[in-house]
Short mmCIF file of C-alpha atoms and ligand atoms in Angstrom, two decimals:
data_model
loop_
_atom_site.label_atom_id
_atom_site.label_comp_id
_atom_site.label_asym_id
_atom_site.label_seq_id
_atom_site.Cartn_x
_atom_site.Cartn_y
_atom_site.Cartn_z
CA UNK A 1 23.15 -8.20 -19.46
CA UNK A 2 20.56 -8.24 -16.70
CA UNK A 3 19.26 -5.75 -14.11
CA UNK A 4 17.35 -6.45 -10.89
CA UNK A 5 15.22 -4.21 -8.68
CA UNK A 6 13.02 -4.81 -5.65
CA UNK A 7 10.36 -2.87 -3.79
CA UNK A 8 8.85 -3.58 -0.36
CA UNK A 9 5.21 -3.97 0.62
CA UNK A 10 3.57 -1.33 2.77
CA UNK A 11 0.91 -0.96 5.40
CA UNK A 12 -1.22 2.05 6.29
CA UNK A 13 -1.19 2.81 10.03
CA UNK A 14 -3.76 5.61 10.14
CA UNK A 15 -5.89 7.70 7.82
CA UNK A 16 -6.93 5.41 4.95
CA UNK A 17 -9.93 6.63 2.92
CA UNK A 18 -9.88 10.09 4.56
CA UNK A 19 -6.50 10.58 2.83
CA UNK A 20 -8.30 10.52 -0.54
CA UNK A 21 -10.13 13.68 0.64
CA UNK A 22 -7.00 15.60 1.68
CA UNK A 23 -6.55 14.37 5.26
CA UNK A 24 -3.13 13.15 6.49
CA UNK A 25 -2.27 9.46 6.73
CA UNK A 26 0.65 7.45 8.08
CA UNK A 27 2.15 4.45 6.31
CA UNK A 28 5.28 2.34 6.69
CA UNK A 29 7.18 -0.06 4.43
CA UNK A 30 6.91 -3.79 5.17
CA UNK A 31 10.18 -5.38 4.13
CA UNK A 32 9.14 -8.95 4.95
CA UNK A 33 7.28 -9.02 1.64
CA UNK A 34 8.54 -7.60 -1.65
CA UNK A 35 8.23 -7.48 -5.42
CA UNK A 36 11.33 -8.44 -7.41
CA UNK A 37 11.91 -7.76 -11.08
CA UNK A 38 14.72 -8.96 -13.31
CA UNK A 39 15.15 -7.59 -16.83
CA UNK A 40 17.52 -9.37 -19.21
CA UNK A 41 18.43 -9.55 -22.90
CA UNK A 42 16.23 -11.72 -25.08
CA UNK A 43 17.23 -13.51 -28.24
CA UNK A 44 13.57 -13.53 -29.34
CA UNK A 45 12.11 -10.26 -30.62
CA UNK A 46 9.61 -8.61 -28.26
CA UNK A 47 9.20 -8.02 -24.54
CA UNK A 48 8.49 -11.35 -22.84
CA UNK A 49 6.83 -11.11 -19.46
CA UNK A 50 6.99 -13.95 -16.96
CA UNK A 51 4.92 -13.39 -13.82
CA UNK A 52 4.31 -16.87 -12.40
CA UNK A 53 2.48 -15.56 -9.29
CA UNK A 54 -0.38 -14.33 -11.49
CA UNK A 55 0.13 -17.08 -14.08
CA UNK A 56 1.16 -14.64 -16.79
CA UNK A 57 3.61 -15.76 -19.50
CA UNK A 58 3.21 -13.59 -22.53
CA UNK A 59 4.56 -11.02 -24.97
CA UNK A 60 3.79 -7.37 -24.20
CA UNK A 61 1.68 -6.80 -27.33
CA UNK A 62 -0.82 -9.52 -26.33
CA UNK A 63 -1.82 -7.50 -23.24
CA UNK A 64 -4.54 -4.83 -23.41
CA UNK A 65 -2.96 -1.37 -23.28
CA UNK A 66 -4.63 -0.59 -19.92
CA UNK A 67 -3.18 -3.71 -18.29
CA UNK A 68 -1.06 -2.28 -15.43
CA UNK A 69 2.11 -4.12 -16.54
CA UNK A 70 1.70 -3.06 -20.16
CA UNK A 71 0.94 0.49 -19.03
CA UNK A 72 4.11 0.64 -16.91
CA UNK A 73 6.28 -0.41 -19.86
CA UNK A 74 4.56 1.83 -22.43
CA UNK A 75 4.46 4.91 -20.16
CA UNK A 76 8.06 4.45 -19.07
CA UNK A 77 9.51 3.93 -22.54
CA UNK A 78 7.46 6.87 -23.82
CA UNK A 79 8.78 9.10 -21.01
CA UNK A 80 12.36 7.94 -21.64
CA UNK A 81 12.04 8.18 -25.46
CA UNK A 82 13.00 4.51 -25.83
CA UNK A 83 11.99 3.73 -29.40
CA UNK A 84 11.97 1.12 -30.83
CA UNK A 85 11.45 -1.10 -27.80
CA UNK A 86 14.39 -3.44 -27.11
CA UNK A 87 13.97 -7.23 -27.00
CA UNK A 88 13.74 -8.22 -23.36
CA UNK A 89 12.83 -10.85 -20.84
CA UNK A 90 11.03 -9.39 -17.82
CA UNK A 91 10.63 -11.69 -14.82
CA UNK A 92 8.33 -10.53 -12.03
CA UNK A 93 8.03 -12.35 -8.70
CA UNK A 94 6.17 -11.04 -5.69
CA UNK A 95 5.60 -12.36 -2.18
CA UNK A 96 3.04 -9.61 -1.51
CA UNK A 97 -0.52 -11.00 -1.36
CA UNK A 98 -2.71 -9.37 -4.04
CA UNK A 99 -5.69 -7.12 -3.11
CA UNK A 100 -4.97 -7.27 0.60
CA UNK A 101 -3.77 -3.76 1.46
CA UNK A 102 -0.03 -4.47 1.29
CA UNK A 103 0.55 -2.49 -1.87
CA UNK A 104 1.27 -5.36 -4.27
CA UNK A 105 0.39 -3.37 -7.40
CA UNK A 106 2.46 -0.33 -6.45
CA UNK A 107 5.44 -2.49 -5.45
CA UNK A 108 5.45 -4.29 -8.80
CA UNK A 109 5.21 -0.94 -10.62
CA UNK A 110 8.08 0.60 -8.66
CA UNK A 111 10.38 -2.42 -9.08
CA UNK A 112 9.54 -2.67 -12.78
CA UNK A 113 10.14 1.05 -13.41
CA UNK A 114 13.50 0.88 -11.59
CA UNK A 115 14.68 -2.28 -13.34
CA UNK A 116 13.67 -1.13 -16.84
CA UNK A 117 14.99 2.41 -16.50
CA UNK A 118 18.35 1.20 -15.19
CA UNK A 119 18.55 -1.53 -17.83
CA UNK A 120 17.97 0.98 -20.64
CA UNK A 121 20.63 3.33 -19.23
CA UNK A 122 18.24 5.97 -17.77
CA UNK A 123 18.22 5.44 -13.99
CA UNK A 124 15.52 7.67 -12.48
CA UNK A 125 15.28 9.73 -9.30
CA UNK A 126 12.85 8.50 -6.63
CA UNK A 127 10.64 11.46 -7.46
CA UNK A 128 10.25 10.38 -11.07
CA UNK A 129 9.76 6.74 -10.12
CA UNK A 130 7.02 7.86 -7.74
CA UNK A 131 5.28 10.01 -10.38
CA UNK A 132 5.30 7.18 -12.92
CA UNK A 133 4.05 4.64 -10.36
CA UNK A 134 1.23 7.03 -9.39
CA UNK A 135 -0.04 7.05 -12.99
CA UNK A 136 -0.32 3.25 -12.80
CA UNK A 137 -2.06 3.39 -9.41
CA UNK A 138 -4.83 5.31 -11.16
CA UNK A 139 -5.45 2.22 -13.30
CA UNK A 140 -5.54 -0.03 -10.24
CA UNK A 141 -7.55 2.20 -7.93
CA UNK A 142 -9.46 4.84 -9.89
CA UNK A 143 -8.88 7.87 -7.62
CA UNK A 144 -5.88 6.95 -5.47
CA UNK A 145 -4.38 9.36 -2.97
CA UNK A 146 -0.84 8.34 -3.97
CA UNK A 147 0.11 7.04 -0.52
CA UNK A 148 0.94 3.49 -1.68
CA UNK A 149 3.39 4.46 -4.42
CA UNK A 150 4.99 7.09 -2.15
CA UNK A 151 5.75 4.86 0.84
CA UNK A 152 6.91 2.06 -1.45
CA UNK A 153 9.14 4.25 -3.62
CA UNK A 154 10.87 5.92 -0.68
CA UNK A 155 10.77 2.81 1.55
CA UNK A 156 10.51 4.97 4.67
CA UNK A 157 7.75 5.79 7.18
CA UNK A 158 5.66 8.48 5.51
CA UNK A 159 3.35 11.19 6.82
CA UNK A 160 1.33 11.67 3.68
CA UNK A 161 -0.95 14.48 2.55
CA UNK A 162 -2.15 14.26 -1.04
CA UNK A 163 -0.30 16.64 -3.33
CA UNK A 164 2.25 17.72 -0.70
CA UNK A 165 6.01 17.03 -0.83
CA UNK A 166 7.35 13.95 0.92
CA UNK A 167 7.41 14.10 4.72
CA UNK A 168 8.80 11.22 6.76
CA UNK A 169 8.59 10.49 10.47
CA UNK A 170 10.65 8.50 12.94
CA UNK A 171 9.47 6.43 15.88
CA UNK A 172 10.69 7.61 19.31
CA UNK A 173 11.17 3.93 20.16
CA UNK A 174 10.74 1.06 17.71
CA UNK A 175 7.39 -0.70 18.04
CA UNK A 176 5.91 -3.93 16.75
CA UNK A 177 2.85 -4.43 14.59
CA UNK A 178 1.13 -7.62 13.64
CA UNK A 179 -0.45 -7.69 10.23
CA UNK A 180 -3.25 -10.24 9.94
CA UNK A 181 -4.74 -11.14 6.58
CA UNK A 182 -8.44 -12.05 6.53
CA UNK A 183 -7.80 -14.00 3.31
CA UNK A 184 -10.70 -12.12 1.72
CA UNK A 185 -9.51 -10.42 -1.47
CA UNK A 186 -11.10 -6.99 -1.59
CA UNK A 187 -10.39 -4.59 -4.45
CA UNK A 188 -9.55 -1.15 -3.06
CA UNK A 189 -11.24 0.46 -6.06
CA UNK A 190 -14.69 -0.76 -4.93
CA UNK A 191 -14.32 0.38 -1.32
CA UNK A 192 -13.00 3.76 -2.46
CA UNK A 193 -15.90 4.05 -4.95
CA UNK A 194 -18.48 3.22 -2.26
CA UNK A 195 -17.04 5.80 0.13
CA UNK A 196 -17.25 8.32 -2.70
CA UNK A 197 -20.95 7.50 -3.15
CA UNK A 198 -21.58 8.10 0.56
CA UNK A 199 -19.71 11.40 0.40
CA UNK A 200 -21.63 12.52 -2.70
CA UNK A 201 -24.93 11.99 -0.82
CA UNK A 202 -23.96 14.03 2.25
CA UNK A 203 -20.64 15.83 1.96
CA UNK A 204 -20.96 17.76 5.23
CA UNK A 205 -21.62 14.62 7.27
CA UNK A 206 -18.80 12.54 5.80
CA UNK A 207 -16.26 15.32 5.73
CA UNK A 208 -16.69 15.53 9.52
CA UNK A 209 -15.77 11.85 9.72
CA UNK A 210 -12.78 12.38 7.39
CA UNK A 211 -11.59 15.26 9.50
CA UNK A 212 -11.87 13.19 12.73
CA UNK A 213 -9.73 10.54 11.03
CA UNK A 214 -7.23 13.23 10.01
CA UNK A 215 -7.05 14.49 13.63
CA UNK A 216 -6.34 10.94 14.77
CA UNK A 217 -3.56 10.57 12.18
CA UNK A 218 -1.94 13.81 13.36
CA UNK A 219 -2.15 12.78 17.01
CA UNK A 220 -0.84 9.32 16.16
CA UNK A 221 2.24 10.82 14.54
CA UNK A 222 2.98 12.71 17.77
CA UNK A 223 2.42 9.57 19.87
CA UNK A 224 4.79 7.60 17.61
CA UNK A 225 7.46 10.28 17.77
CA UNK A 226 7.09 10.59 21.56
CA UNK A 227 7.07 6.81 22.11
CA UNK A 228 3.59 6.91 23.75
CA UNK A 229 2.61 3.42 22.70
CA UNK A 230 -0.43 2.98 24.95
CA UNK A 231 -2.12 6.09 23.56
CA UNK A 232 -1.18 4.98 20.06
CA UNK A 233 -3.16 1.77 20.59
CA UNK A 234 -6.21 3.73 21.73
CA UNK A 235 -6.01 5.86 18.59
CA UNK A 236 -6.02 2.69 16.46
CA UNK A 237 -9.24 1.57 18.14
CA UNK A 238 -10.82 4.99 17.52
CA UNK A 239 -9.73 4.99 13.87
CA UNK A 240 -11.30 1.54 13.42
CA UNK A 241 -14.69 2.78 14.70
CA UNK A 242 -14.64 5.63 12.17
CA UNK A 243 -13.77 3.18 9.38
CA UNK A 244 -16.73 1.06 10.47
CA UNK A 245 -18.90 4.18 10.14
CA UNK A 246 -17.56 4.56 6.60
CA UNK A 247 -18.77 0.95 6.02
CA UNK A 248 -15.41 -0.33 4.89
CA UNK A 249 -14.96 -2.89 7.64
CA UNK A 250 -16.30 -6.45 7.37
CA UNK A 251 -17.23 -9.24 9.80
CA UNK A 252 -13.87 -10.93 9.13
CA UNK A 253 -11.92 -7.73 9.85
CA UNK A 254 -13.97 -6.95 12.97
CA UNK A 255 -13.40 -10.48 14.23
CA UNK A 256 -9.60 -10.34 13.83
CA UNK A 257 -9.48 -6.86 15.37
CA UNK A 258 -11.37 -8.15 18.42
CA UNK A 259 -9.28 -11.31 18.67
CA UNK A 260 -6.07 -9.24 18.67
CA UNK A 261 -7.35 -6.93 21.41
CA UNK A 262 -8.50 -9.90 23.53
CA UNK A 263 -5.05 -11.47 23.15
CA UNK A 264 -3.36 -8.39 24.59
CA UNK A 265 -2.83 -5.99 21.66
CA UNK A 266 -2.74 -2.32 22.71
CA UNK A 267 -5.06 -1.47 19.80
CA UNK A 268 -6.13 -2.78 16.43
CA UNK A 269 -7.79 -1.61 13.23
CA UNK A 270 -8.33 -2.54 9.62
CA UNK A 271 -5.68 -1.28 7.24
CA UNK A 272 -6.00 -0.10 3.64
CA UNK A 273 -9.11 -0.24 1.52
CA UNK A 274 -10.97 -2.60 3.90
CA UNK A 275 -13.90 -5.00 3.26
CA UNK A 276 -11.25 -7.73 3.53
CA UNK A 277 -7.49 -7.68 3.21
CA UNK A 278 -5.47 -6.89 6.30
CA UNK A 279 -5.88 -5.64 9.83
CA UNK A 280 -3.05 -4.44 12.06
CA UNK A 281 -2.52 -4.76 15.80
CA UNK A 282 -0.10 -2.86 18.00
CA UNK A 283 1.81 -5.26 20.24
CA UNK A 284 4.72 -5.30 22.65
CA UNK A 285 7.69 -7.68 22.51
CA UNK A 286 5.93 -9.60 25.34
CA UNK A 287 2.53 -9.94 23.60
CA UNK A 288 3.55 -10.29 19.95
CA UNK A 289 3.75 -14.09 19.83
CA UNK A 290 0.46 -14.59 21.69
CA UNK A 291 -1.40 -12.12 19.46
CA UNK A 292 0.06 -13.66 16.30
CA UNK A 293 -1.00 -17.14 17.45
CA UNK A 294 -4.52 -16.00 18.35
CA UNK A 295 -4.92 -14.42 14.92
CA UNK A 296 -3.76 -17.60 13.19
CA UNK A 297 -6.07 -19.71 15.37
CA UNK A 298 -8.95 -17.36 14.47
CA UNK A 299 -8.38 -18.01 10.76
CA UNK A 300 -5.95 -15.30 9.61
CA UNK A 301 -4.46 -16.47 6.30
CA UNK A 302 -1.03 -14.83 6.77
CA UNK A 303 0.38 -13.19 9.84
CA UNK A 304 3.40 -10.90 9.63
CA UNK A 305 5.22 -9.39 12.60
CA UNK A 306 6.92 -6.17 11.58
CA UNK A 307 9.02 -3.62 13.48
CA UNK A 308 8.52 0.11 12.88
CA UNK A 309 11.61 2.21 13.60
O1 PMV B 1 -5.90 -0.96 0.02
P1 PMV B 1 -4.62 -0.22 0.02
O2 PMV B 1 -3.72 -0.60 1.14
O3 PMV B 1 -3.97 -0.11 -1.28
O4 PMV B 1 -4.93 1.25 0.51
C1 PMV B 1 -5.79 2.11 -0.07
C2 PMV B 1 -5.84 3.33 0.77
C3 PMV B 1 -7.04 4.20 0.49
O5 PMV B 1 -6.91 5.33 1.37
C4 PMV B 1 -8.32 3.47 0.83
C5 PMV B 1 -7.07 4.66 -0.95
C6 PMV B 1 -5.97 5.62 -1.31
O6 PMV B 1 -5.72 5.76 -2.53
O7 PMV B 1 -5.35 6.25 -0.45
#
């Protein structure tokens, strides 16, 4: 017997970092990249994990208990009262670049939770999948807001406020985004930790910045729903400036953001934890190819064109 599950990547449109402090953020799934998990019977005792993308070929018990993959399996089987553990082969493949703001860790967790729970005869609701994936995000990120696991679990555009029930949104007209990867791997945990240090030093000052970012995210939702694409681009530019103030941009991100704007994007900003990873640019059907080419020519490692509906 074997069971398969997949989960998409994701990208944050507005509100990263401020979302950790209770402000709203917008994120959408990115289906061009995904994590795929296949669970099957094993004739050998144990749980054998094959994850060629991260060069991992091992039995569960050889992993430290706080390893995210080990933690997913232990937490899930504990929650489902699966004891003793069955003998399994778990194959994990992901086309989502690691540490780049596309949600690779959360996507692997969600696909793994779905595949294992279905395989063991306990398929879970999205809500439970999301809760379990959030626990694992804490290992990856320290103090995550929960936005990554939420948008990936539900695979829908999400208006996210930490601790609040799921709220989705719909674009008035579909629009195109280009996602450009700086190729610089930047752990979200560090950027989030550095923002926390800033905030600890002067809470009043930085909470004003968070709240400006939150206002932009709220306005952006309205612009998306009302199909006001030009204004949406301007809001991206404004959000990027505030992220620069939070010191989570980088020369590579600033360069790609500028290149995209010069090539005709309506707006551009970094996306996710920052310091590296991805930027996004808002484009039209007419400008999308030119912006994508300019980003590649300027050194972007991967470029994805995605449609938000
Ligand atoms: O780097 P990413 O795309 O996983 O995004 C992290 C988003 C932050 O707001 C910086 C952190 C969080 O947990 O929301």
